[in-house]
Amino acid sequence: MPELERLGLLVVNPDLYDVADKVFPARTPGTWGRRPAYPPFIYMILLAAISIFDTAEMACANFQEEYVWKTVREGVRQIRGDAAADALPETGPQRHHWHDFRPKMLDALEELREASRDAWINQALAQGLLAKKRRGTLVRPHRSQVITGDGTVAKPASDQTEEITFDKKTGEPKRHRVDPDATMQLEGGDREIYGNKLVSFSVRDECSPHSRVILNVDTARHQSKELDPDRQEEARVALRLAKEIRARAPGNHTIVYDKAWRGKHRAPLIRSGLTVFTRQYDGLKPQPLKKYRYESAGCTHNVYAAEGRACDRLLTVDGKTLYNPIPVKDVEFRDGNECRFYHVLEISCRYGPHTERIPVYETREDQSLDPRTKRPRFNRTEHLRIIPPGTEAGERLIGFRQDSESTFSTLDETHRLRRIPAYGADGALLIYIGYAWAKNSVALGITRRTR
């Protein structure tokens, strides 16, 4: 989509103006000090325009062009009326205007993130995404009810790790600007990248281009606790963001993430009513679930948790152990203060199949402490999945998560040299918030056109 068209959709997003008013309220009449050159909503537009024109410098340069600034003023006129549009200067803000206002955005960053998050979730609901009434089934939800999340390492403006280096030939010192929060981090499981970790969640409609809405975002700091006492690693940040979405968009939605989530992260989301899907973590040993004895048939079945699902433990003729996956006939959901999920299993037997129901949520018995180890008896959500991996339904959801990675790919391609034009974790988050506003404004504009 052309840059000017994206800018045109951005400046007619009324939520952007409302968030600017909420986070940066107008000055009280009679207040001492110089009158600001531009209202706060112009700087919100400029923040989002950085992800349209590559850098803040290019965004400000484009705002000096008559046809670009006319697009902005017409958008202001449409949303705020003639008086607000006519009160704007003849040209847009320059770099010194941006550098003067940017520190105010960083000071109010958490408030800006929260206000933006609420506006984005409300936009998704208005677009028909995350409907409270379930669409599809538990194991095959409609695309519009699948929340996908992921983390990415955003490269800073420079890869320098030392403030002063010395020229090998002349010995002269060279000074460099170093990102204070960036560290070497793994992405994709094995690639080392220097930068700041960002965690984001989004949702989109099926077969609808440009329908994706970014719902929530925050940084995951990976510095040592000595350097950053407030650090939160990716899994904990993702869990917090998912809870924030759940509180504002009630309903039995499905949320998909990668292996960073372990059982302790999935358990509270499952209790809240979300169907959580992740791939199975490697290296987990099979765990016994229950031994079923059927006196009428004279048979016994040892059911174990293996590879994310219930399996019948069998012994082969040569004495080897085989874990045979048990078919799941149905997935049951019980709503309440603490939601519950069950698998209805059909255990194959030569005397005829046996039907059993097992919980796939963290039960109170699981949470009780073992008197010997002083630990919870069983980490059920670590070993069992509501939607078992390797199934057709599981492979479908994995595809959705991979699809969400296009958001981060576009983020990289949007900015020059695939680098975030900012230093520090807060600076990277501010740029991503602007990027999300640009993306969501396109989704809002396309939705309005097609309705």
CSV table of C-alpha atoms in Angstrom, one decimal:
chain,number,residue,atom,x,y,z
A,1,MET,CA,0.0,0.0,0.0
A,2,PRO,CA,1.5,3.4,-0.9
A,3,GLU,CA,2.9,5.6,1.9
A,4,LEU,CA,0.4,8.5,1.3
A,5,GLU,CA,-2.5,6.1,1.4
A,6,ARG,CA,-1.4,4.6,4.7
A,7,LEU,CA,-0.9,8.1,6.1
A,8,GLY,CA,-4.4,9.0,4.9
A,9,LEU,CA,-5.9,6.0,6.8
A,10,LEU,CA,-3.8,6.9,9.9
A,11,VAL,CA,-4.9,10.5,10.2
A,12,VAL,CA,-8.7,9.6,10.1
A,13,ASN,CA,-8.4,7.1,13.0
A,14,PRO,CA,-10.4,8.7,15.8
A,15,ASP,CA,-8.9,6.5,18.5
A,16,LEU,CA,-5.5,8.0,17.9
A,17,TYR,CA,-6.8,11.4,18.8
A,18,ASP,CA,-8.6,10.1,21.9
A,19,VAL,CA,-5.5,8.4,23.2
A,20,ALA,CA,-3.5,11.5,22.6
A,21,ASP,CA,-6.0,13.6,24.6
A,22,LYS,CA,-6.0,11.0,27.4
A,23,VAL,CA,-2.3,10.7,27.8
A,24,PHE,CA,-1.3,14.2,27.0
A,25,PRO,CA,-4.2,16.4,28.2
A,26,ALA,CA,-4.6,20.0,26.9
A,27,ARG,CA,-3.0,22.7,29.0
A,28,THR,CA,-5.3,24.6,31.3
A,29,PRO,CA,-6.1,28.1,30.0
A,30,GLY,CA,-3.9,30.7,31.8
A,31,THR,CA,-1.1,28.2,32.5
A,32,TRP,CA,2.4,29.7,32.4
A,33,GLY,CA,4.8,28.8,29.7
A,34,ARG,CA,5.1,28.9,25.9
A,35,ARG,CA,2.2,27.7,23.9
A,36,PRO,CA,3.1,24.3,22.1
A,37,ALA,CA,3.7,24.6,18.4
A,38,TYR,CA,1.5,21.5,17.7
A,39,PRO,CA,-1.2,19.7,19.6
A,40,PRO,CA,-0.3,16.3,21.1
A,41,PHE,CA,-2.3,14.3,18.5
A,42,ILE,CA,0.1,15.7,15.8
A,43,TYR,CA,3.0,14.1,17.6
A,44,MET,CA,1.1,10.8,17.8
A,45,ILE,CA,0.6,11.0,14.1
A,46,LEU,CA,4.3,11.7,13.6
A,47,LEU,CA,5.2,8.7,15.9
A,48,ALA,CA,3.2,6.4,13.7
A,49,ALA,CA,4.5,8.0,10.5
A,50,ILE,CA,8.0,7.0,11.5
A,51,SER,CA,7.0,3.4,10.5
A,52,ILE,CA,5.6,4.7,7.2
A,53,PHE,CA,8.6,6.9,6.2
A,54,ASP,CA,11.4,4.8,7.7
A,55,THR,CA,12.8,7.3,10.3
A,56,ALA,CA,11.7,10.3,12.2
A,57,GLU,CA,14.0,12.5,10.0
A,58,MET,CA,12.2,11.3,6.9
A,59,ALA,CA,8.8,11.6,8.5
A,60,CYS,CA,9.5,15.3,9.4
A,61,ALA,CA,10.9,15.9,6.0
A,62,ASN,CA,7.7,14.6,4.3
A,63,PHE,CA,5.6,16.7,6.7
A,64,GLN,CA,7.3,19.8,5.1
A,65,GLU,CA,5.8,18.8,1.7
A,66,GLU,CA,2.6,20.6,0.9
A,67,TYR,CA,0.7,17.6,-0.4
A,68,VAL,CA,1.7,15.4,2.6
A,69,TRP,CA,0.8,18.1,5.2
A,70,LYS,CA,-2.5,18.7,3.4
A,71,THR,CA,-3.3,15.0,3.9
A,72,VAL,CA,-2.7,15.4,7.6
A,73,ARG,CA,-4.7,18.6,7.9
A,74,GLU,CA,-7.7,17.1,6.0
A,75,GLY,CA,-7.6,14.2,8.4
A,76,VAL,CA,-7.6,16.6,11.4
A,77,ARG,CA,-10.5,18.5,9.8
A,78,GLN,CA,-12.5,15.3,9.4
A,79,ILE,CA,-12.0,14.2,13.0
A,80,ARG,CA,-11.7,17.4,14.9
A,81,GLY,CA,-13.4,20.0,12.7
A,82,ASP,CA,-12.4,23.1,10.8
A,83,ALA,CA,-11.2,25.1,13.9
A,84,ALA,CA,-8.6,22.5,14.9
A,85,ALA,CA,-7.4,22.1,11.3
A,86,ASP,CA,-7.1,25.8,10.6
A,87,ALA,CA,-5.2,26.3,13.8
A,88,LEU,CA,-2.4,24.1,12.6
A,89,PRO,CA,0.8,25.8,11.2
A,90,GLU,CA,1.3,25.9,7.5
A,91,THR,CA,3.9,23.1,7.6
A,92,GLY,CA,4.4,20.1,9.8
A,93,PRO,CA,6.7,19.6,12.7
A,94,GLN,CA,10.4,19.5,12.2
A,95,ARG,CA,13.0,17.4,13.9
A,96,HIS,CA,13.6,19.8,16.8
A,97,HIS,CA,9.8,19.7,17.5
A,98,TRP,CA,10.0,15.9,17.6
A,99,HIS,CA,13.0,15.9,19.9
A,100,ASP,CA,11.3,18.3,22.2
A,101,PHE,CA,8.2,16.2,22.6
A,102,ARG,CA,9.7,12.7,22.5
A,103,PRO,CA,10.9,12.8,26.1
A,104,LYS,CA,7.3,13.5,27.2
A,105,MET,CA,6.2,10.3,25.4
A,106,LEU,CA,8.9,8.3,27.1
A,107,ASP,CA,8.0,9.7,30.5
A,108,ALA,CA,4.3,8.6,29.9
A,109,LEU,CA,5.3,5.4,28.1
A,110,GLU,CA,3.4,3.0,30.3
A,111,GLU,CA,0.2,5.1,30.3
A,112,LEU,CA,0.5,5.4,26.5
A,113,ARG,CA,1.0,1.7,26.2
A,114,GLU,CA,-2.1,0.9,28.3
A,115,ALA,CA,-4.3,3.5,26.6
A,116,SER,CA,-3.2,2.2,23.2
A,117,ARG,CA,-3.9,-1.4,24.2
A,118,ASP,CA,-7.4,-0.6,25.3
A,119,ALA,CA,-8.1,1.3,22.0
A,120,TRP,CA,-6.7,-1.6,19.9
A,121,ILE,CA,-8.7,-4.3,21.7
A,122,ASN,CA,-11.9,-2.2,21.4
A,123,GLN,CA,-11.1,-1.8,17.7
A,124,ALA,CA,-10.7,-5.5,17.3
A,125,LEU,CA,-14.1,-6.1,19.0
A,126,ALA,CA,-15.7,-3.5,16.8
A,127,GLN,CA,-14.3,-5.3,13.7
A,128,GLY,CA,-16.0,-8.5,14.8
A,129,LEU,CA,-12.8,-10.1,16.1
A,130,LEU,CA,-12.7,-11.9,19.5
A,131,ALA,CA,-16.5,-12.2,19.6
A,132,LYS,CA,-17.7,-13.3,23.0
A,133,LYS,CA,-19.9,-16.0,21.5
A,134,ARG,CA,-17.8,-18.9,20.3
A,135,ARG,CA,-17.3,-19.3,16.5
A,136,GLY,CA,-16.1,-22.7,15.5
A,137,THR,CA,-15.3,-25.3,18.0
A,138,LEU,CA,-12.9,-25.7,20.9
A,139,VAL,CA,-10.4,-27.7,18.8
A,140,ARG,CA,-11.1,-25.8,15.5
A,141,PRO,CA,-11.8,-22.2,16.5
A,142,HIS,CA,-12.6,-19.6,13.9
A,143,ARG,CA,-9.6,-17.6,12.8
A,144,SER,CA,-11.0,-14.4,14.3
A,145,GLN,CA,-10.9,-16.0,17.7
A,146,VAL,CA,-7.3,-17.1,17.7
A,147,ILE,CA,-4.9,-14.8,19.4
A,148,THR,CA,-1.3,-15.3,18.3
A,149,GLY,CA,1.7,-14.1,20.2
A,150,ASP,CA,5.4,-14.1,19.7
A,151,GLY,CA,8.6,-12.4,20.7
A,152,THR,CA,11.2,-10.7,18.4
A,153,VAL,CA,14.6,-9.1,18.9
A,154,ALA,CA,14.5,-5.6,17.5
A,155,LYS,CA,18.0,-4.5,16.4
A,156,PRO,CA,19.0,-1.0,17.7
A,157,ALA,CA,20.3,1.7,15.5
A,158,SER,CA,23.9,0.5,16.2
A,159,ASP,CA,25.5,-2.8,17.0
A,160,GLN,CA,28.3,-1.1,19.1
A,161,THR,CA,28.7,-2.7,22.5
A,162,GLU,CA,31.6,-0.5,23.7
A,163,GLU,CA,31.5,3.2,24.2
A,164,ILE,CA,35.2,3.7,23.3
A,165,THR,CA,37.3,1.7,20.9
A,166,PHE,CA,40.8,2.3,19.6
A,167,ASP,CA,41.8,2.4,16.0
A,168,LYS,CA,44.1,-0.6,15.3
A,169,LYS,CA,46.5,1.4,13.1
A,170,THR,CA,46.6,4.9,14.8
A,171,GLY,CA,45.5,4.0,18.3
A,172,GLU,CA,43.2,7.0,18.3
A,173,PRO,CA,40.1,6.5,20.5
A,174,LYS,CA,36.6,6.4,18.9
A,175,ARG,CA,33.5,7.2,20.7
A,176,HIS,CA,30.3,5.2,20.0
A,177,ARG,CA,26.7,5.4,21.1
A,178,VAL,CA,25.7,2.2,22.8
A,179,ASP,CA,22.2,0.9,23.4
A,180,PRO,CA,21.9,0.7,27.3
A,181,ASP,CA,19.5,-2.2,27.3
A,182,ALA,CA,20.4,-4.4,24.2
A,183,THR,CA,22.0,-7.8,24.8
A,184,MET,CA,22.8,-10.9,22.8
A,185,GLN,CA,19.6,-13.0,22.6
A,186,LEU,CA,18.4,-16.1,20.8
A,187,GLU,CA,15.7,-15.9,18.2
A,188,GLY,CA,14.2,-18.9,16.4
A,189,GLY,CA,15.9,-21.2,19.0
A,190,ASP,CA,19.5,-20.9,17.6
A,191,ARG,CA,20.1,-17.5,16.0
A,192,GLU,CA,22.0,-15.0,18.2
A,193,ILE,CA,20.9,-11.4,17.6
A,194,TYR,CA,21.9,-8.2,19.4
A,195,GLY,CA,19.0,-6.1,20.4
A,196,ASN,CA,15.9,-5.6,22.6
A,197,LYS,CA,13.2,-8.2,23.0
A,198,LEU,CA,9.6,-7.2,22.2
A,199,VAL,CA,6.6,-9.3,22.8
A,200,SER,CA,3.4,-8.7,20.9
A,201,PHE,CA,-0.1,-10.3,20.4
A,202,SER,CA,-2.5,-9.9,17.5
A,203,VAL,CA,-5.6,-11.3,15.9
A,204,ARG,CA,-6.9,-11.3,12.4
A,205,ASP,CA,-9.9,-12.4,10.3
A,206,GLU,CA,-9.6,-15.3,7.8
A,207,CYS,CA,-9.2,-14.6,4.1
A,208,SER,CA,-9.2,-10.9,4.7
A,209,PRO,CA,-6.0,-9.0,3.8
A,210,HIS,CA,-4.9,-6.2,6.1
A,211,SER,CA,-7.4,-7.3,8.8
A,212,ARG,CA,-4.8,-8.0,11.5
A,213,VAL,CA,-5.1,-5.9,14.7
A,214,ILE,CA,-2.2,-5.7,17.1
A,215,LEU,CA,-3.7,-6.1,20.6
A,216,ASN,CA,-0.9,-5.6,23.1
A,217,VAL,CA,2.9,-5.1,23.3
A,218,ASP,CA,5.7,-4.6,25.8
A,219,THR,CA,9.4,-5.1,26.2
A,220,ALA,CA,11.0,-8.2,27.7
A,221,ARG,CA,14.2,-7.1,29.4
A,222,HIS,CA,17.1,-9.6,29.5
A,223,GLN,CA,19.7,-7.6,31.4
A,224,SER,CA,21.0,-9.1,34.6
A,225,LYS,CA,19.1,-8.4,37.8
A,226,GLU,CA,22.0,-6.3,39.1
A,227,LEU,CA,21.8,-4.0,36.0
A,228,ASP,CA,18.0,-4.1,35.7
A,229,PRO,CA,16.0,-5.0,38.9
A,230,ASP,CA,12.7,-4.6,37.1
A,231,ARG,CA,13.6,-7.1,34.3
A,232,GLN,CA,10.9,-9.5,33.1
A,233,GLU,CA,11.8,-12.3,30.7
A,234,GLU,CA,9.7,-13.1,27.6
A,235,ALA,CA,7.5,-15.8,29.1
A,236,ARG,CA,6.4,-13.7,32.1
A,237,VAL,CA,5.8,-10.6,29.9
A,238,ALA,CA,3.8,-12.7,27.4
A,239,LEU,CA,1.7,-14.1,30.3
A,240,ARG,CA,0.9,-10.6,31.6
A,241,LEU,CA,0.0,-9.3,28.2
A,242,ALA,CA,-2.3,-12.3,27.6
A,243,LYS,CA,-4.1,-11.7,30.9
A,244,GLU,CA,-4.6,-8.0,30.0
A,245,ILE,CA,-6.2,-9.1,26.7
A,246,ARG,CA,-8.4,-11.7,28.5
A,247,ALA,CA,-9.7,-9.1,31.0
A,248,ARG,CA,-10.8,-6.8,28.2
A,249,ALA,CA,-12.1,-9.3,25.7
A,250,PRO,CA,-14.0,-12.0,27.6
A,251,GLY,CA,-14.9,-15.3,25.9
A,252,ASN,CA,-13.5,-18.7,25.2
A,253,HIS,CA,-10.8,-17.6,22.8
A,254,THR,CA,-7.7,-19.6,21.7
A,255,ILE,CA,-4.3,-18.2,22.3
A,256,VAL,CA,-1.2,-19.6,20.6
A,257,TYR,CA,2.4,-19.0,21.6
A,258,ASP,CA,5.8,-20.8,21.3
A,259,LYS,CA,7.8,-23.0,23.6
A,260,ALA,CA,8.7,-20.1,25.9
A,261,TRP,CA,5.5,-20.9,27.8
A,262,ARG,CA,5.8,-23.8,30.2
A,263,GLY,CA,3.1,-25.4,32.3
A,264,LYS,CA,3.2,-22.7,35.0
A,265,HIS,CA,2.5,-20.0,32.4
A,266,ARG,CA,-0.3,-22.0,30.7
A,267,ALA,CA,-2.1,-23.0,33.9
A,268,PRO,CA,-3.5,-19.5,34.9
A,269,LEU,CA,-4.6,-18.8,31.4
A,270,ILE,CA,-6.5,-22.1,31.2
A,271,ARG,CA,-8.2,-21.3,34.5
A,272,SER,CA,-9.3,-18.0,33.0
A,273,GLY,CA,-11.1,-19.8,30.1
A,274,LEU,CA,-8.5,-19.5,27.3
A,275,THR,CA,-7.7,-22.5,25.2
A,276,VAL,CA,-3.9,-22.4,25.2
A,277,PHE,CA,-1.9,-24.1,22.5
A,278,THR,CA,1.9,-24.4,22.4
A,279,ARG,CA,4.2,-27.0,21.0
A,280,GLN,CA,5.4,-29.7,23.4
A,281,TYR,CA,8.7,-28.9,25.1
A,282,ASP,CA,11.5,-31.4,24.2
A,283,GLY,CA,13.0,-33.7,26.7
A,284,LEU,CA,10.0,-34.4,29.0
A,285,LYS,CA,9.7,-37.9,30.3
A,286,PRO,CA,6.4,-39.7,30.2
A,287,GLN,CA,4.4,-39.3,33.5
A,288,PRO,CA,1.8,-41.7,34.9
A,289,LEU,CA,-1.7,-40.3,35.0
A,290,LYS,CA,-3.9,-43.2,36.2
A,291,LYS,CA,-4.3,-47.0,36.1
A,292,TYR,CA,-7.7,-48.1,35.0
A,293,ARG,CA,-9.0,-51.5,36.1
A,294,TYR,CA,-12.1,-53.0,34.4
A,295,GLU,CA,-13.3,-55.9,36.4
A,296,SER,CA,-16.0,-56.9,34.0
A,297,ALA,CA,-13.5,-57.2,31.2
A,298,GLY,CA,-10.6,-58.3,33.3
A,299,CYS,CA,-8.2,-55.8,31.8
A,300,THR,CA,-5.9,-53.1,33.1
A,301,HIS,CA,-4.7,-50.0,31.2
A,302,ASN,CA,-1.8,-47.8,32.4
A,303,VAL,CA,-2.5,-44.3,31.1
A,304,TYR,CA,0.6,-42.0,30.9
A,305,ALA,CA,1.1,-38.4,29.7
A,306,ALA,CA,3.6,-38.5,26.8
A,307,GLU,CA,4.2,-36.0,24.0
A,308,GLY,CA,1.5,-33.7,25.3
A,309,ARG,CA,-1.4,-36.2,25.3
A,310,ALA,CA,-2.7,-39.3,27.1
A,311,CYS,CA,-1.2,-42.5,26.0
A,312,ASP,CA,-1.8,-46.2,26.8
A,313,ARG,CA,1.5,-47.7,28.1
A,314,LEU,CA,2.2,-51.0,26.3
A,315,LEU,CA,4.9,-53.6,26.4
A,316,THR,CA,6.1,-55.0,23.1
A,317,VAL,CA,7.1,-58.7,22.6
A,318,ASP,CA,10.8,-57.8,23.0
A,319,GLY,CA,10.1,-56.0,26.3
A,320,LYS,CA,10.3,-52.4,25.1
A,321,THR,CA,7.8,-49.8,26.3
A,322,LEU,CA,5.5,-48.2,23.8
A,323,TYR,CA,3.2,-45.2,24.5
A,324,ASN,CA,0.2,-45.5,22.2
A,325,PRO,CA,-1.7,-42.2,21.8
A,326,ILE,CA,-5.3,-42.6,23.0
A,327,PRO,CA,-7.9,-41.0,20.6
A,328,VAL,CA,-9.7,-37.9,22.0
A,329,LYS,CA,-13.4,-38.2,21.2
A,330,ASP,CA,-14.3,-34.8,22.5
A,331,VAL,CA,-12.9,-31.8,24.4
A,332,GLU,CA,-15.3,-30.5,27.1
A,333,PHE,CA,-15.3,-27.1,28.6
A,334,ARG,CA,-16.8,-26.1,32.0
A,335,ASP,CA,-17.2,-22.3,32.6
A,336,GLY,CA,-17.0,-20.8,36.0
A,337,ASN,CA,-14.7,-18.8,38.4
A,338,GLU,CA,-12.0,-21.3,37.5
A,339,CYS,CA,-12.7,-22.8,34.1
A,340,ARG,CA,-12.0,-26.5,33.4
A,341,PHE,CA,-11.2,-28.5,30.3
A,342,TYR,CA,-11.5,-32.3,29.9
A,343,HIS,CA,-10.5,-34.9,27.3
A,344,VAL,CA,-13.0,-37.6,26.6
A,345,LEU,CA,-10.8,-40.6,25.8
A,346,GLU,CA,-11.6,-43.8,24.0
A,347,ILE,CA,-9.1,-46.4,25.2
A,348,SER,CA,-8.8,-49.2,22.7
A,349,CYS,CA,-9.1,-52.7,24.1
A,350,ARG,CA,-9.6,-56.2,22.7
A,351,TYR,CA,-12.6,-56.6,24.9
A,352,GLY,CA,-14.1,-53.4,23.5
A,353,PRO,CA,-13.3,-49.7,23.9
A,354,HIS,CA,-13.4,-47.9,27.3
A,355,THR,CA,-14.5,-44.3,27.6
A,356,GLU,CA,-12.8,-42.1,30.3
A,357,ARG,CA,-12.7,-38.4,31.1
A,358,ILE,CA,-9.5,-36.8,32.3
A,359,PRO,CA,-8.8,-33.2,33.2
A,360,VAL,CA,-6.4,-31.2,31.1
A,361,TYR,CA,-6.3,-28.3,33.5
A,362,GLU,CA,-4.4,-27.9,36.8
A,363,THR,CA,-6.5,-29.6,39.4
A,364,ARG,CA,-6.4,-28.9,43.2
A,365,GLU,CA,-4.9,-32.4,43.7
A,366,ASP,CA,-2.2,-31.4,41.3
A,367,GLN,CA,-1.5,-28.3,43.3
A,368,SER,CA,-1.3,-30.1,46.6
A,369,LEU,CA,2.2,-30.6,48.0
A,370,ASP,CA,3.8,-34.0,48.0
A,371,PRO,CA,4.9,-34.6,51.6
A,372,ARG,CA,8.2,-36.2,50.4
A,373,THR,CA,9.4,-33.6,47.9
A,374,LYS,CA,7.4,-30.6,49.2
A,375,ARG,CA,6.5,-29.8,45.6
A,376,PRO,CA,3.2,-29.9,43.8
A,377,ARG,CA,2.2,-33.4,43.0
A,378,PHE,CA,1.9,-33.1,39.2
A,379,ASN,CA,2.5,-30.3,36.7
A,380,ARG,CA,-0.4,-31.4,34.5
A,381,THR,CA,-0.4,-28.4,32.2
A,382,GLU,CA,3.3,-29.1,31.5
A,383,HIS,CA,2.6,-32.6,30.2
A,384,LEU,CA,-0.9,-32.4,28.7
A,385,ARG,CA,-2.2,-30.1,26.0
A,386,ILE,CA,-5.9,-29.2,25.4
A,387,ILE,CA,-5.2,-29.6,21.7
A,388,PRO,CA,-2.6,-32.3,21.4
A,389,PRO,CA,0.4,-31.5,19.2
A,390,GLY,CA,0.8,-33.5,16.1
A,391,THR,CA,-2.9,-33.6,15.4
A,392,GLU,CA,-4.6,-31.9,12.4
A,393,ALA,CA,-6.1,-29.2,14.8
A,394,GLY,CA,-2.7,-28.6,16.4
A,395,GLU,CA,-0.9,-28.3,13.0
A,396,ARG,CA,-3.5,-25.7,11.9
A,397,LEU,CA,-2.9,-23.6,15.0
A,398,ILE,CA,0.9,-23.8,14.5
A,399,GLY,CA,0.3,-22.3,11.0
A,400,PHE,CA,-1.5,-19.4,12.6
A,401,ARG,CA,1.4,-18.6,14.9
A,402,GLN,CA,3.8,-18.7,12.0
A,403,ASP,CA,1.5,-16.4,10.1
A,404,SER,CA,1.8,-13.8,13.0
A,405,GLU,CA,5.5,-13.6,12.5
A,406,SER,CA,4.8,-11.5,9.4
A,407,THR,CA,4.1,-8.7,11.7
A,408,PHE,CA,7.7,-8.7,12.9
A,409,SER,CA,9.0,-9.2,9.4
A,410,THR,CA,7.1,-6.1,8.3
A,411,LEU,CA,8.5,-4.2,11.3
A,412,ASP,CA,12.0,-5.0,10.2
A,413,GLU,CA,11.4,-4.1,6.6
A,414,THR,CA,9.6,-0.9,7.5
A,415,HIS,CA,12.7,0.7,8.9
A,416,ARG,CA,16.0,1.5,7.3
A,417,LEU,CA,18.6,-1.3,7.4
A,418,ARG,CA,16.1,-3.4,9.3
A,419,ARG,CA,16.9,-1.5,12.5
A,420,ILE,CA,14.6,0.3,15.0
A,421,PRO,CA,15.5,4.0,14.9
A,422,ALA,CA,15.8,4.3,18.6
A,423,TYR,CA,18.1,3.4,21.6
A,424,GLY,CA,17.0,1.6,24.7
A,425,ALA,CA,14.2,-0.8,25.5
A,426,ASP,CA,11.7,2.1,26.1
A,427,GLY,CA,12.7,3.7,22.8
A,428,ALA,CA,12.1,0.5,20.9
A,429,LEU,CA,8.7,0.1,22.6
A,430,LEU,CA,7.7,3.6,21.7
A,431,ILE,CA,8.6,2.9,18.0
A,432,TYR,CA,6.6,-0.3,18.1
A,433,ILE,CA,3.6,1.5,19.5
A,434,GLY,CA,3.7,3.9,16.6
A,435,TYR,CA,4.1,1.0,14.2
A,436,ALA,CA,1.0,-0.7,15.7
A,437,TRP,CA,-1.0,2.4,15.3
A,438,ALA,CA,0.0,2.6,11.6
A,439,LYS,CA,-0.9,-1.1,11.1
A,440,ASN,CA,-4.2,-1.0,13.0
A,441,SER,CA,-5.3,2.2,11.2
A,442,VAL,CA,-4.9,0.4,7.9
A,443,ALA,CA,-7.0,-2.5,9.2
A,444,LEU,CA,-9.6,-0.1,10.4
A,445,GLY,CA,-9.7,1.8,7.1
A,446,ILE,CA,-10.0,-1.4,5.1
A,447,THR,CA,-12.8,-2.7,7.3
A,448,ARG,CA,-14.7,0.5,6.8
A,449,ARG,CA,-14.4,0.3,3.0
A,450,THR,CA,-15.6,-3.3,2.8
A,451,ARG,CA,-18.7,-2.8,5.1
